[in-house]
Amino acid sequence: MLLGIVVCVVYLAGLIALQKASGVPYVAIADSEPNLRKGVLIPVAVMTAVLVAFLAATGRLADAFAFAPKVDAFWLWSIPVVILLGVVLRLVRNPWSQVNGRFVAVALLATLLVGLSEELLIRGYFVDVLQEAGLGLVWVGVISSVVFGVLHGANILNGQDAKTAVQQVVASAIMGLGLFASLAL
């Protein structure tokens, strides 16, 4: 379990270092396509590649992409569907006349990479590590969701205000628990 936490911390430290090296403060990431590319896309792409290389080197890559629900509960699909609905509603409210196609393409790619990287790290790797440590399903869900939330709190190190960071940690932990439930149950 300790190795799993170390891997999460190393991943996060690498991401923060790359984001800081980009010179783009958190509050300016969405201001332009170059900021989004330098402040999110490139750092996340690099750390996703590092994570995939680590998973491949440790023989865990195939397991990280394995999805085997343990019960046949169709309602569990409502969790990712509700999350997707929230994203769609936010997109509908977006002032599209102020956004160019290049920005949208970079934002889409960055968002997909962030999601892939987070899911590989937490539910593809860390959940397995917790289960291998002998923790029960409830503890695995709680611990992995708290770690998922705390990872999002690192945005404060890049300039996000404390109130928003705390809100993001709580919301991400809750969302992480929902995603874990849709995966594990």
mmCIF file with all atom_site columns, N, CA and C in Angstrom, residues 61-131:
data_model
loop_
_atom_site.group_PDB
_atom_site.id
_atom_site.type_symbol
_atom_site.label_atom_id
_atom_site.label_alt_id
_atom_site.label_comp_id
_atom_site.label_asym_id
_atom_site.label_entity_id
_atom_site.label_seq_id
_atom_site.pdbx_PDB_ins_code
_atom_site.Cartn_x
_atom_site.Cartn_y
_atom_site.Cartn_z
_atom_site.occupancy
_atom_site.B_iso_or_equiv
_atom_site.pdbx_formal_charge
_atom_site.auth_seq_id
_atom_site.auth_comp_id
_atom_site.auth_asym_id
_atom_site.auth_atom_id
_atom_site.pdbx_PDB_model_num
ATOM 1   N N  . LEU A 1 61  ? 0.084   -2.958 -16.633 1.00 0.00 ? 61  LEU A N  1
ATOM 2   C CA . LEU A 1 61  ? -0.622  -2.161 -17.635 1.00 0.00 ? 61  LEU A CA 1
ATOM 3   C C  . LEU A 1 61  ? -1.917  -2.827 -18.082 1.00 0.00 ? 61  LEU A C  1
ATOM 4   N N  . ALA A 1 62  ? -1.879  -4.104 -18.384 1.00 0.00 ? 62  ALA A N  1
ATOM 5   C CA . ALA A 1 62  ? -3.089  -4.805 -18.826 1.00 0.00 ? 62  ALA A CA 1
ATOM 6   C C  . ALA A 1 62  ? -4.161  -4.771 -17.741 1.00 0.00 ? 62  ALA A C  1
ATOM 7   N N  . ASP A 1 63  ? -3.757  -4.970 -16.484 1.00 0.00 ? 63  ASP A N  1
ATOM 8   C CA . ASP A 1 63  ? -4.710  -4.934 -15.377 1.00 0.00 ? 63  ASP A CA 1
ATOM 9   C C  . ASP A 1 63  ? -5.323  -3.546 -15.208 1.00 0.00 ? 63  ASP A C  1
ATOM 10  N N  . ALA A 1 64  ? -4.540  -2.509 -15.490 1.00 0.00 ? 64  ALA A N  1
ATOM 11  C CA . ALA A 1 64  ? -5.032  -1.141 -15.333 1.00 0.00 ? 64  ALA A CA 1
ATOM 12  C C  . ALA A 1 64  ? -6.164  -0.835 -16.305 1.00 0.00 ? 64  ALA A C  1
ATOM 13  N N  . PHE A 1 65  ? -6.185  -1.543 -17.430 1.00 0.00 ? 65  PHE A N  1
ATOM 14  C CA . PHE A 1 65  ? -7.246  -1.332 -18.418 1.00 0.00 ? 65  PHE A CA 1
ATOM 15  C C  . PHE A 1 65  ? -8.363  -2.363 -18.307 1.00 0.00 ? 65  PHE A C  1
ATOM 16  N N  . ALA A 1 66  ? -8.237  -3.313 -17.373 1.00 0.00 ? 66  ALA A N  1
ATOM 17  C CA . ALA A 1 66  ? -9.246  -4.366 -17.210 1.00 0.00 ? 66  ALA A CA 1
ATOM 18  C C  . ALA A 1 66  ? -10.458 -3.806 -16.477 1.00 0.00 ? 66  ALA A C  1
ATOM 19  N N  . PHE A 1 67  ? -11.615 -4.171 -16.941 1.00 0.00 ? 67  PHE A N  1
ATOM 20  C CA . PHE A 1 67  ? -12.849 -3.760 -16.283 1.00 0.00 ? 67  PHE A CA 1
ATOM 21  C C  . PHE A 1 67  ? -13.721 -4.990 -16.155 1.00 0.00 ? 67  PHE A C  1
ATOM 22  N N  . ALA A 1 68  ? -13.942 -5.407 -14.930 1.00 0.00 ? 68  ALA A N  1
ATOM 23  C CA . ALA A 1 68  ? -14.751 -6.593 -14.675 1.00 0.00 ? 68  ALA A CA 1
ATOM 24  C C  . ALA A 1 68  ? -15.700 -6.301 -13.522 1.00 0.00 ? 68  ALA A C  1
ATOM 25  N N  . PRO A 1 69  ? -16.883 -5.745 -13.834 1.00 0.00 ? 69  PRO A N  1
ATOM 26  C CA . PRO A 1 69  ? -17.823 -5.478 -12.743 1.00 0.00 ? 69  PRO A CA 1
ATOM 27  C C  . PRO A 1 69  ? -18.180 -6.771 -12.027 1.00 0.00 ? 69  PRO A C  1
ATOM 28  N N  . LYS A 1 70  ? -18.370 -6.635 -10.729 1.00 0.00 ? 70  LYS A N  1
ATOM 29  C CA . LYS A 1 70  ? -18.604 -7.821 -9.911  1.00 0.00 ? 70  LYS A CA 1
ATOM 30  C C  . LYS A 1 70  ? -20.084 -8.174 -9.779  1.00 0.00 ? 70  LYS A C  1
ATOM 31  N N  . VAL A 1 71  ? -20.935 -7.231 -10.056 1.00 0.00 ? 71  VAL A N  1
ATOM 32  C CA . VAL A 1 71  ? -22.371 -7.513 -10.041 1.00 0.00 ? 71  VAL A CA 1
ATOM 33  C C  . VAL A 1 71  ? -22.975 -6.960 -11.322 1.00 0.00 ? 71  VAL A C  1
ATOM 34  N N  . ASP A 1 72  ? -24.121 -7.487 -11.667 1.00 0.00 ? 72  ASP A N  1
ATOM 35  C CA . ASP A 1 72  ? -24.808 -7.020 -12.864 1.00 0.00 ? 72  ASP A CA 1
ATOM 36  C C  . ASP A 1 72  ? -25.860 -6.007 -12.438 1.00 0.00 ? 72  ASP A C  1
ATOM 37  N N  . ALA A 1 73  ? -25.408 -4.797 -12.162 1.00 0.00 ? 73  ALA A N  1
ATOM 38  C CA . ALA A 1 73  ? -26.314 -3.743 -11.706 1.00 0.00 ? 73  ALA A CA 1
ATOM 39  C C  . ALA A 1 73  ? -26.298 -2.616 -12.739 1.00 0.00 ? 73  ALA A C  1
ATOM 40  N N  . PHE A 1 74  ? -27.266 -2.632 -13.604 1.00 0.00 ? 74  PHE A N  1
ATOM 41  C CA . PHE A 1 74  ? -27.346 -1.656 -14.685 1.00 0.00 ? 74  PHE A CA 1
ATOM 42  C C  . PHE A 1 74  ? -27.399 -0.228 -14.150 1.00 0.00 ? 74  PHE A C  1
ATOM 43  N N  . TRP A 1 75  ? -28.012 -0.035 -12.984 1.00 0.00 ? 75  TRP A N  1
ATOM 44  C CA . TRP A 1 75  ? -28.167 1.316  -12.433 1.00 0.00 ? 75  TRP A CA 1
ATOM 45  C C  . TRP A 1 75  ? -26.826 1.979  -12.149 1.00 0.00 ? 75  TRP A C  1
ATOM 46  N N  . LEU A 1 76  ? -25.752 1.183  -11.964 1.00 0.00 ? 76  LEU A N  1
ATOM 47  C CA . LEU A 1 76  ? -24.442 1.770  -11.686 1.00 0.00 ? 76  LEU A CA 1
ATOM 48  C C  . LEU A 1 76  ? -23.928 2.619  -12.849 1.00 0.00 ? 76  LEU A C  1
ATOM 49  N N  . TRP A 1 77  ? -24.417 2.353  -14.048 1.00 0.00 ? 77  TRP A N  1
ATOM 50  C CA . TRP A 1 77  ? -24.039 3.185  -15.190 1.00 0.00 ? 77  TRP A CA 1
ATOM 51  C C  . TRP A 1 77  ? -24.583 4.600  -15.047 1.00 0.00 ? 77  TRP A C  1
ATOM 52  N N  . SER A 1 78  ? -25.550 4.783  -14.151 1.00 0.00 ? 78  SER A N  1
ATOM 53  C CA . SER A 1 78  ? -26.085 6.131  -13.954 1.00 0.00 ? 78  SER A CA 1
ATOM 54  C C  . SER A 1 78  ? -25.037 7.081  -13.388 1.00 0.00 ? 78  SER A C  1
ATOM 55  N N  . ILE A 1 79  ? -24.055 6.565  -12.660 1.00 0.00 ? 79  ILE A N  1
ATOM 56  C CA . ILE A 1 79  ? -23.026 7.420  -12.053 1.00 0.00 ? 79  ILE A CA 1
ATOM 57  C C  . ILE A 1 79  ? -22.194 8.119  -13.125 1.00 0.00 ? 79  ILE A C  1
ATOM 58  N N  . PRO A 1 80  ? -21.533 7.368  -14.044 1.00 0.00 ? 80  PRO A N  1
ATOM 59  C CA . PRO A 1 80  ? -20.792 8.085  -15.084 1.00 0.00 ? 80  PRO A CA 1
ATOM 60  C C  . PRO A 1 80  ? -21.706 8.873  -16.025 1.00 0.00 ? 80  PRO A C  1
ATOM 61  N N  . VAL A 1 81  ? -22.944 8.415  -16.215 1.00 0.00 ? 81  VAL A N  1
ATOM 62  C CA . VAL A 1 81  ? -23.879 9.158  -17.068 1.00 0.00 ? 81  VAL A CA 1
ATOM 63  C C  . VAL A 1 81  ? -24.216 10.511 -16.442 1.00 0.00 ? 81  VAL A C  1
ATOM 64  N N  . VAL A 1 82  ? -24.432 10.557 -15.133 1.00 0.00 ? 82  VAL A N  1
ATOM 65  C CA . VAL A 1 82  ? -24.718 11.823 -14.449 1.00 0.00 ? 82  VAL A CA 1
ATOM 66  C C  . VAL A 1 82  ? -23.510 12.753 -14.541 1.00 0.00 ? 82  VAL A C  1
ATOM 67  N N  . ILE A 1 83  ? -22.314 12.207 -14.377 1.00 0.00 ? 83  ILE A N  1
ATOM 68  C CA . ILE A 1 83  ? -21.099 13.018 -14.507 1.00 0.00 ? 83  ILE A CA 1
ATOM 69  C C  . ILE A 1 83  ? -21.006 13.585 -15.924 1.00 0.00 ? 83  ILE A C  1
ATOM 70  N N  . LEU A 1 84  ? -21.234 12.744 -16.925 1.00 0.00 ? 84  LEU A N  1
ATOM 71  C CA . LEU A 1 84  ? -21.203 13.198 -18.313 1.00 0.00 ? 84  LEU A CA 1
ATOM 72  C C  . LEU A 1 84  ? -22.275 14.255 -18.577 1.00 0.00 ? 84  LEU A C  1
ATOM 73  N N  . LEU A 1 85  ? -23.445 14.075 -17.997 1.00 0.00 ? 85  LEU A N  1
ATOM 74  C CA . LEU A 1 85  ? -24.516 15.062 -18.155 1.00 0.00 ? 85  LEU A CA 1
ATOM 75  C C  . LEU A 1 85  ? -24.085 16.418 -17.593 1.00 0.00 ? 85  LEU A C  1
ATOM 76  N N  . GLY A 1 86  ? -23.420 16.408 -16.458 1.00 0.00 ? 86  GLY A N  1
ATOM 77  C CA . GLY A 1 86  ? -22.906 17.657 -15.884 1.00 0.00 ? 86  GLY A CA 1
ATOM 78  C C  . GLY A 1 86  ? -21.923 18.345 -16.814 1.00 0.00 ? 86  GLY A C  1
ATOM 79  N N  . VAL A 1 87  ? -21.062 17.551 -17.447 1.00 0.00 ? 87  VAL A N  1
ATOM 80  C CA . VAL A 1 87  ? -20.099 18.108 -18.398 1.00 0.00 ? 87  VAL A CA 1
ATOM 81  C C  . VAL A 1 87  ? -20.829 18.716 -19.589 1.00 0.00 ? 87  VAL A C  1
ATOM 82  N N  . VAL A 1 88  ? -21.799 17.996 -20.122 1.00 0.00 ? 88  VAL A N  1
ATOM 83  C CA . VAL A 1 88  ? -22.559 18.488 -21.277 1.00 0.00 ? 88  VAL A CA 1
ATOM 84  C C  . VAL A 1 88  ? -23.292 19.778 -20.923 1.00 0.00 ? 88  VAL A C  1
ATOM 85  N N  . LEU A 1 89  ? -23.924 19.827 -19.761 1.00 0.00 ? 89  LEU A N  1
ATOM 86  C CA . LEU A 1 89  ? -24.633 21.052 -19.357 1.00 0.00 ? 89  LEU A CA 1
ATOM 87  C C  . LEU A 1 89  ? -23.677 22.226 -19.217 1.00 0.00 ? 89  LEU A C  1
ATOM 88  N N  . ARG A 1 90  ? -22.495 21.963 -18.708 1.00 0.00 ? 90  ARG A N  1
ATOM 89  C CA . ARG A 1 90  ? -21.497 23.040 -18.601 1.00 0.00 ? 90  ARG A CA 1
ATOM 90  C C  . ARG A 1 90  ? -21.067 23.506 -19.995 1.00 0.00 ? 90  ARG A C  1
ATOM 91  N N  . LEU A 1 91  ? -20.907 22.560 -20.907 1.00 0.00 ? 91  LEU A N  1
ATOM 92  C CA . LEU A 1 91  ? -20.522 22.917 -22.272 1.00 0.00 ? 91  LEU A CA 1
ATOM 93  C C  . LEU A 1 91  ? -21.602 23.748 -22.963 1.00 0.00 ? 91  LEU A C  1
ATOM 94  N N  . VAL A 1 92  ? -22.843 23.434 -22.707 1.00 0.00 ? 92  VAL A N  1
ATOM 95  C CA . VAL A 1 92  ? -23.952 24.171 -23.314 1.00 0.00 ? 92  VAL A CA 1
ATOM 96  C C  . VAL A 1 92  ? -23.927 25.638 -22.861 1.00 0.00 ? 92  VAL A C  1
ATOM 97  N N  . ARG A 1 93  ? -23.544 25.875 -21.613 1.00 0.00 ? 93  ARG A N  1
ATOM 98  C CA . ARG A 1 93  ? -23.518 27.242 -21.067 1.00 0.00 ? 93  ARG A CA 1
ATOM 99  C C  . ARG A 1 93  ? -22.261 28.009 -21.476 1.00 0.00 ? 93  ARG A C  1
ATOM 100 N N  . ASN A 1 94  ? -21.318 27.335 -22.112 1.00 0.00 ? 94  ASN A N  1
ATOM 101 C CA . ASN A 1 94  ? -20.050 27.971 -22.473 1.00 0.00 ? 94  ASN A CA 1
ATOM 102 C C  . ASN A 1 94  ? -20.260 29.039 -23.549 1.00 0.00 ? 94  ASN A C  1
ATOM 103 N N  . PRO A 1 95  ? -19.573 30.165 -23.457 1.00 0.00 ? 95  PRO A N  1
ATOM 104 C CA . PRO A 1 95  ? -19.677 31.207 -24.488 1.00 0.00 ? 95  PRO A CA 1
ATOM 105 C C  . PRO A 1 95  ? -18.856 30.823 -25.727 1.00 0.00 ? 95  PRO A C  1
ATOM 106 N N  . TRP A 1 96  ? -19.388 29.968 -26.587 1.00 0.00 ? 96  TRP A N  1
ATOM 107 C CA . TRP A 1 96  ? -18.655 29.405 -27.705 1.00 0.00 ? 96  TRP A CA 1
ATOM 108 C C  . TRP A 1 96  ? -18.193 30.456 -28.710 1.00 0.00 ? 96  TRP A C  1
ATOM 109 N N  . SER A 1 97  ? -18.869 31.579 -28.794 1.00 0.00 ? 97  SER A N  1
ATOM 110 C CA . SER A 1 97  ? -18.468 32.608 -29.754 1.00 0.00 ? 97  SER A CA 1
ATOM 111 C C  . SER A 1 97  ? -17.105 33.200 -29.388 1.00 0.00 ? 97  SER A C  1
ATOM 112 N N  . GLN A 1 98  ? -16.672 33.016 -28.153 1.00 0.00 ? 98  GLN A N  1
ATOM 113 C CA . GLN A 1 98  ? -15.393 33.564 -27.701 1.00 0.00 ? 98  GLN A CA 1
ATOM 114 C C  . GLN A 1 98  ? -14.252 32.536 -27.771 1.00 0.00 ? 98  GLN A C  1
ATOM 115 N N  . VAL A 1 99  ? -14.533 31.347 -28.281 1.00 0.00 ? 99  VAL A N  1
ATOM 116 C CA . VAL A 1 99  ? -13.550 30.265 -28.277 1.00 0.00 ? 99  VAL A CA 1
ATOM 117 C C  . VAL A 1 99  ? -13.269 29.827 -29.712 1.00 0.00 ? 99  VAL A C  1
ATOM 118 N N  . ASN A 1 100 ? -11.972 29.685 -30.047 1.00 0.00 ? 100 ASN A N  1
ATOM 119 C CA . ASN A 1 100 ? -11.649 29.221 -31.395 1.00 0.00 ? 100 ASN A CA 1
ATOM 120 C C  . ASN A 1 100 ? -11.488 27.699 -31.429 1.00 0.00 ? 100 ASN A C  1
ATOM 121 N N  . GLY A 1 101 ? -11.477 27.151 -32.624 1.00 0.00 ? 101 GLY A N  1
ATOM 122 C CA . GLY A 1 101 ? -11.410 25.698 -32.803 1.00 0.00 ? 101 GLY A CA 1
ATOM 123 C C  . GLY A 1 101 ? -10.143 25.071 -32.253 1.00 0.00 ? 101 GLY A C  1
ATOM 124 N N  . ARG A 1 102 ? -9.030  25.768 -32.365 1.00 0.00 ? 102 ARG A N  1
ATOM 125 C CA . ARG A 1 102 ? -7.760  25.236 -31.853 1.00 0.00 ? 102 ARG A CA 1
ATOM 126 C C  . ARG A 1 102 ? -7.815  25.085 -30.328 1.00 0.00 ? 102 ARG A C  1
ATOM 127 N N  . PHE A 1 103 ? -8.398  26.070 -29.649 1.00 0.00 ? 103 PHE A N  1
ATOM 128 C CA . PHE A 1 103 ? -8.557  25.998 -28.197 1.00 0.00 ? 103 PHE A CA 1
ATOM 129 C C  . PHE A 1 103 ? -9.419  24.797 -27.824 1.00 0.00 ? 103 PHE A C  1
ATOM 130 N N  . VAL A 1 104 ? -10.519 24.620 -28.547 1.00 0.00 ? 104 VAL A N  1
ATOM 131 C CA . VAL A 1 104 ? -11.425 23.500 -28.261 1.00 0.00 ? 104 VAL A CA 1
ATOM 132 C C  . VAL A 1 104 ? -10.699 22.170 -28.460 1.00 0.00 ? 104 VAL A C  1
ATOM 133 N N  . ALA A 1 105 ? -9.913  22.055 -29.521 1.00 0.00 ? 105 ALA A N  1
ATOM 134 C CA . ALA A 1 105 ? -9.188  20.806 -29.781 1.00 0.00 ? 105 ALA A CA 1
ATOM 135 C C  . ALA A 1 105 ? -8.186  20.513 -28.662 1.00 0.00 ? 105 ALA A C  1
ATOM 136 N N  . VAL A 1 106 ? -7.432  21.528 -28.242 1.00 0.00 ? 106 VAL A N  1
ATOM 137 C CA . VAL A 1 106 ? -6.455  21.333 -27.162 1.00 0.00 ? 106 VAL A CA 1
ATOM 138 C C  . VAL A 1 106 ? -7.183  21.008 -25.856 1.00 0.00 ? 106 VAL A C  1
ATOM 139 N N  . ALA A 1 107 ? -8.293  21.703 -25.595 1.00 0.00 ? 107 ALA A N  1
ATOM 140 C CA . ALA A 1 107 ? -9.062  21.450 -24.370 1.00 0.00 ? 107 ALA A CA 1
ATOM 141 C C  . ALA A 1 107 ? -9.613  20.023 -24.362 1.00 0.00 ? 107 ALA A C  1
ATOM 142 N N  . LEU A 1 108 ? -10.113 19.569 -25.492 1.00 0.00 ? 108 LEU A N  1
ATOM 143 C CA . LEU A 1 108 ? -10.652 18.210 -25.583 1.00 0.00 ? 108 LEU A CA 1
ATOM 144 C C  . LEU A 1 108 ? -9.549  17.179 -25.353 1.00 0.00 ? 108 LEU A C  1
ATOM 145 N N  . LEU A 1 109 ? -8.421  17.354 -26.021 1.00 0.00 ? 109 LEU A N  1
ATOM 146 C CA . LEU A 1 109 ? -7.315  16.412 -25.862 1.00 0.00 ? 109 LEU A CA 1
ATOM 147 C C  . LEU A 1 109 ? -6.778  16.427 -24.426 1.00 0.00 ? 109 LEU A C  1
ATOM 148 N N  . ALA A 1 110 ? -6.625  17.619 -23.866 1.00 0.00 ? 110 ALA A N  1
ATOM 149 C CA . ALA A 1 110 ? -6.130  17.734 -22.487 1.00 0.00 ? 110 ALA A CA 1
ATOM 150 C C  . ALA A 1 110 ? -7.093  17.069 -21.516 1.00 0.00 ? 110 ALA A C  1
ATOM 151 N N  . THR A 1 111 ? -8.375  17.296 -21.702 1.00 0.00 ? 111 THR A N  1
ATOM 152 C CA . THR A 1 111 ? -9.383  16.707 -20.823 1.00 0.00 ? 111 THR A CA 1
ATOM 153 C C  . THR A 1 111 ? -9.366  15.185 -20.908 1.00 0.00 ? 111 THR A C  1
ATOM 154 N N  . LEU A 1 112 ? -9.269  14.662 -22.109 1.00 0.00 ? 112 LEU A N  1
ATOM 155 C CA . LEU A 1 112 ? -9.210  13.206 -22.268 1.00 0.00 ? 112 LEU A CA 1
ATOM 156 C C  . LEU A 1 112 ? -7.961  12.624 -21.603 1.00 0.00 ? 112 LEU A C  1
ATOM 157 N N  . LEU A 1 113 ? -6.826  13.310 -21.764 1.00 0.00 ? 113 LEU A N  1
ATOM 158 C CA . LEU A 1 113 ? -5.593  12.830 -21.137 1.00 0.00 ? 113 LEU A CA 1
ATOM 159 C C  . LEU A 1 113 ? -5.657  12.911 -19.611 1.00 0.00 ? 113 LEU A C  1
ATOM 160 N N  . VAL A 1 114 ? -6.232  13.987 -19.097 1.00 0.00 ? 114 VAL A N  1
ATOM 161 C CA . VAL A 1 114 ? -6.381  14.115 -17.641 1.00 0.00 ? 114 VAL A CA 1
ATOM 162 C C  . VAL A 1 114 ? -7.221  12.949 -17.118 1.00 0.00 ? 114 VAL A C  1
ATOM 163 N N  . GLY A 1 115 ? -8.357  12.703 -17.763 1.00 0.00 ? 115 GLY A N  1
ATOM 164 C CA . GLY A 1 115 ? -9.226  11.601 -17.343 1.00 0.00 ? 115 GLY A CA 1
ATOM 165 C C  . GLY A 1 115 ? -8.537  10.254 -17.435 1.00 0.00 ? 115 GLY A C  1
ATOM 166 N N  . LEU A 1 116 ? -7.857  10.013 -18.540 1.00 0.00 ? 116 LEU A N  1
ATOM 167 C CA . LEU A 1 116 ? -7.136  8.749  -18.712 1.00 0.00 ? 116 LEU A CA 1
ATOM 168 C C  . LEU A 1 116 ? -6.078  8.582  -17.626 1.00 0.00 ? 116 LEU A C  1
ATOM 169 N N  . SER A 1 117 ? -5.297  9.620  -17.419 1.00 0.00 ? 117 SER A N  1
ATOM 170 C CA . SER A 1 117 ? -4.214  9.557  -16.447 1.00 0.00 ? 117 SER A CA 1
ATOM 171 C C  . SER A 1 117 ? -4.747  9.330  -15.031 1.00 0.00 ? 117 SER A C  1
ATOM 172 N N  . GLU A 1 118 ? -5.771  10.085 -14.648 1.00 0.00 ? 118 GLU A N  1
ATOM 173 C CA . GLU A 1 118 ? -6.343  9.937  -13.310 1.00 0.00 ? 118 GLU A CA 1
ATOM 174 C C  . GLU A 1 118 ? -6.935  8.550  -13.112 1.00 0.00 ? 118 GLU A C  1
ATOM 175 N N  . GLU A 1 119 ? -7.644  8.055  -14.112 1.00 0.00 ? 119 GLU A N  1
ATOM 176 C CA . GLU A 1 119 ? -8.256  6.729  -13.989 1.00 0.00 ? 119 GLU A CA 1
ATOM 177 C C  . GLU A 1 119 ? -7.203  5.636  -13.951 1.00 0.00 ? 119 GLU A C  1
ATOM 178 N N  . LEU A 1 120 ? -6.159  5.756  -14.772 1.00 0.00 ? 120 LEU A N  1
ATOM 179 C CA . LEU A 1 120 ? -5.076  4.765  -14.717 1.00 0.00 ? 120 LEU A CA 1
ATOM 180 C C  . LEU A 1 120 ? -4.402  4.761  -13.359 1.00 0.00 ? 120 LEU A C  1
ATOM 181 N N  . LEU A 1 121 ? -4.140  5.951  -12.842 1.00 0.00 ? 121 LEU A N  1
ATOM 182 C CA . LEU A 1 121 ? -3.439  6.057  -11.565 1.00 0.00 ? 121 LEU A CA 1
ATOM 183 C C  . LEU A 1 121 ? -4.287  5.545  -10.405 1.00 0.00 ? 121 LEU A C  1
ATOM 184 N N  . ILE A 1 122 ? -5.507  6.034  -10.297 1.00 0.00 ? 122 ILE A N  1
ATOM 185 C CA . ILE A 1 122 ? -6.318  5.708  -9.117  1.00 0.00 ? 122 ILE A CA 1
ATOM 186 C C  . ILE A 1 122 ? -7.074  4.396  -9.275  1.00 0.00 ? 122 ILE A C  1
ATOM 187 N N  . ARG A 1 123 ? -7.986  4.308  -10.237 1.00 0.00 ? 123 ARG A N  1
ATOM 188 C CA . ARG A 1 123 ? -8.797  3.105  -10.335 1.00 0.00 ? 123 ARG A CA 1
ATOM 189 C C  . ARG A 1 123 ? -8.133  1.994  -11.140 1.00 0.00 ? 123 ARG A C  1
ATOM 190 N N  . GLY A 1 124 ? -7.121  2.329  -11.927 1.00 0.00 ? 124 GLY A N  1
ATOM 191 C CA . GLY A 1 124 ? -6.403  1.301  -12.668 1.00 0.00 ? 124 GLY A CA 1
ATOM 192 C C  . GLY A 1 124 ? -5.226  0.715  -11.912 1.00 0.00 ? 124 GLY A C  1
ATOM 193 N N  . TYR A 1 125 ? -4.606  1.501  -11.037 1.00 0.00 ? 125 TYR A N  1
ATOM 194 C CA . TYR A 1 125 ? -3.430  1.044  -10.298 1.00 0.00 ? 125 TYR A CA 1
ATOM 195 C C  . TYR A 1 125 ? -3.669  1.025  -8.787  1.00 0.00 ? 125 TYR A C  1
ATOM 196 N N  . PHE A 1 126 ? -3.984  2.181  -8.215  1.00 0.00 ? 126 PHE A N  1
ATOM 197 C CA . PHE A 1 126 ? -4.049  2.316  -6.765  1.00 0.00 ? 126 PHE A CA 1
ATOM 198 C C  . PHE A 1 126 ? -5.119  1.409  -6.140  1.00 0.00 ? 126 PHE A C  1
ATOM 199 N N  . VAL A 1 127 ? -6.259  1.282  -6.783  1.00 0.00 ? 127 VAL A N  1
ATOM 200 C CA . VAL A 1 127 ? -7.309  0.394  -6.270  1.00 0.00 ? 127 VAL A CA 1
ATOM 201 C C  . VAL A 1 127 ? -6.789  -1.042 -6.184  1.00 0.00 ? 127 VAL A C  1
ATOM 202 N N  . ASP A 1 128 ? -6.065  -1.483 -7.221  1.00 0.00 ? 128 ASP A N  1
ATOM 203 C CA . ASP A 1 128 ? -5.506  -2.840 -7.190  1.00 0.00 ? 128 ASP A CA 1
ATOM 204 C C  . ASP A 1 128 ? -4.506  -3.009 -6.049  1.00 0.00 ? 128 ASP A C  1
ATOM 205 N N  . VAL A 1 129 ? -3.669  -1.994 -5.829  1.00 0.00 ? 129 VAL A N  1
ATOM 206 C CA . VAL A 1 129 ? -2.683  -2.043 -4.755  1.00 0.00 ? 129 VAL A CA 1
ATOM 207 C C  . VAL A 1 129 ? -3.385  -2.160 -3.401  1.00 0.00 ? 129 VAL A C  1
ATOM 208 N N  . LEU A 1 130 ? -4.447  -1.389 -3.212  1.00 0.00 ? 130 LEU A N  1
ATOM 209 C CA . LEU A 1 130 ? -5.190  -1.444 -1.946  1.00 0.00 ? 130 LEU A CA 1
ATOM 210 C C  . LEU A 1 130 ? -5.842  -2.807 -1.752  1.00 0.00 ? 130 LEU A C  1
ATOM 211 N N  . GLN A 1 131 ? -6.403  -3.362 -2.830  1.00 0.00 ? 131 GLN A N  1
ATOM 212 C CA . GLN A 1 131 ? -7.018  -4.685 -2.734  1.00 0.00 ? 131 GLN A CA 1
ATOM 213 C C  . GLN A 1 131 ? -5.967  -5.747 -2.429  1.00 0.00 ? 131 GLN A C  1
#
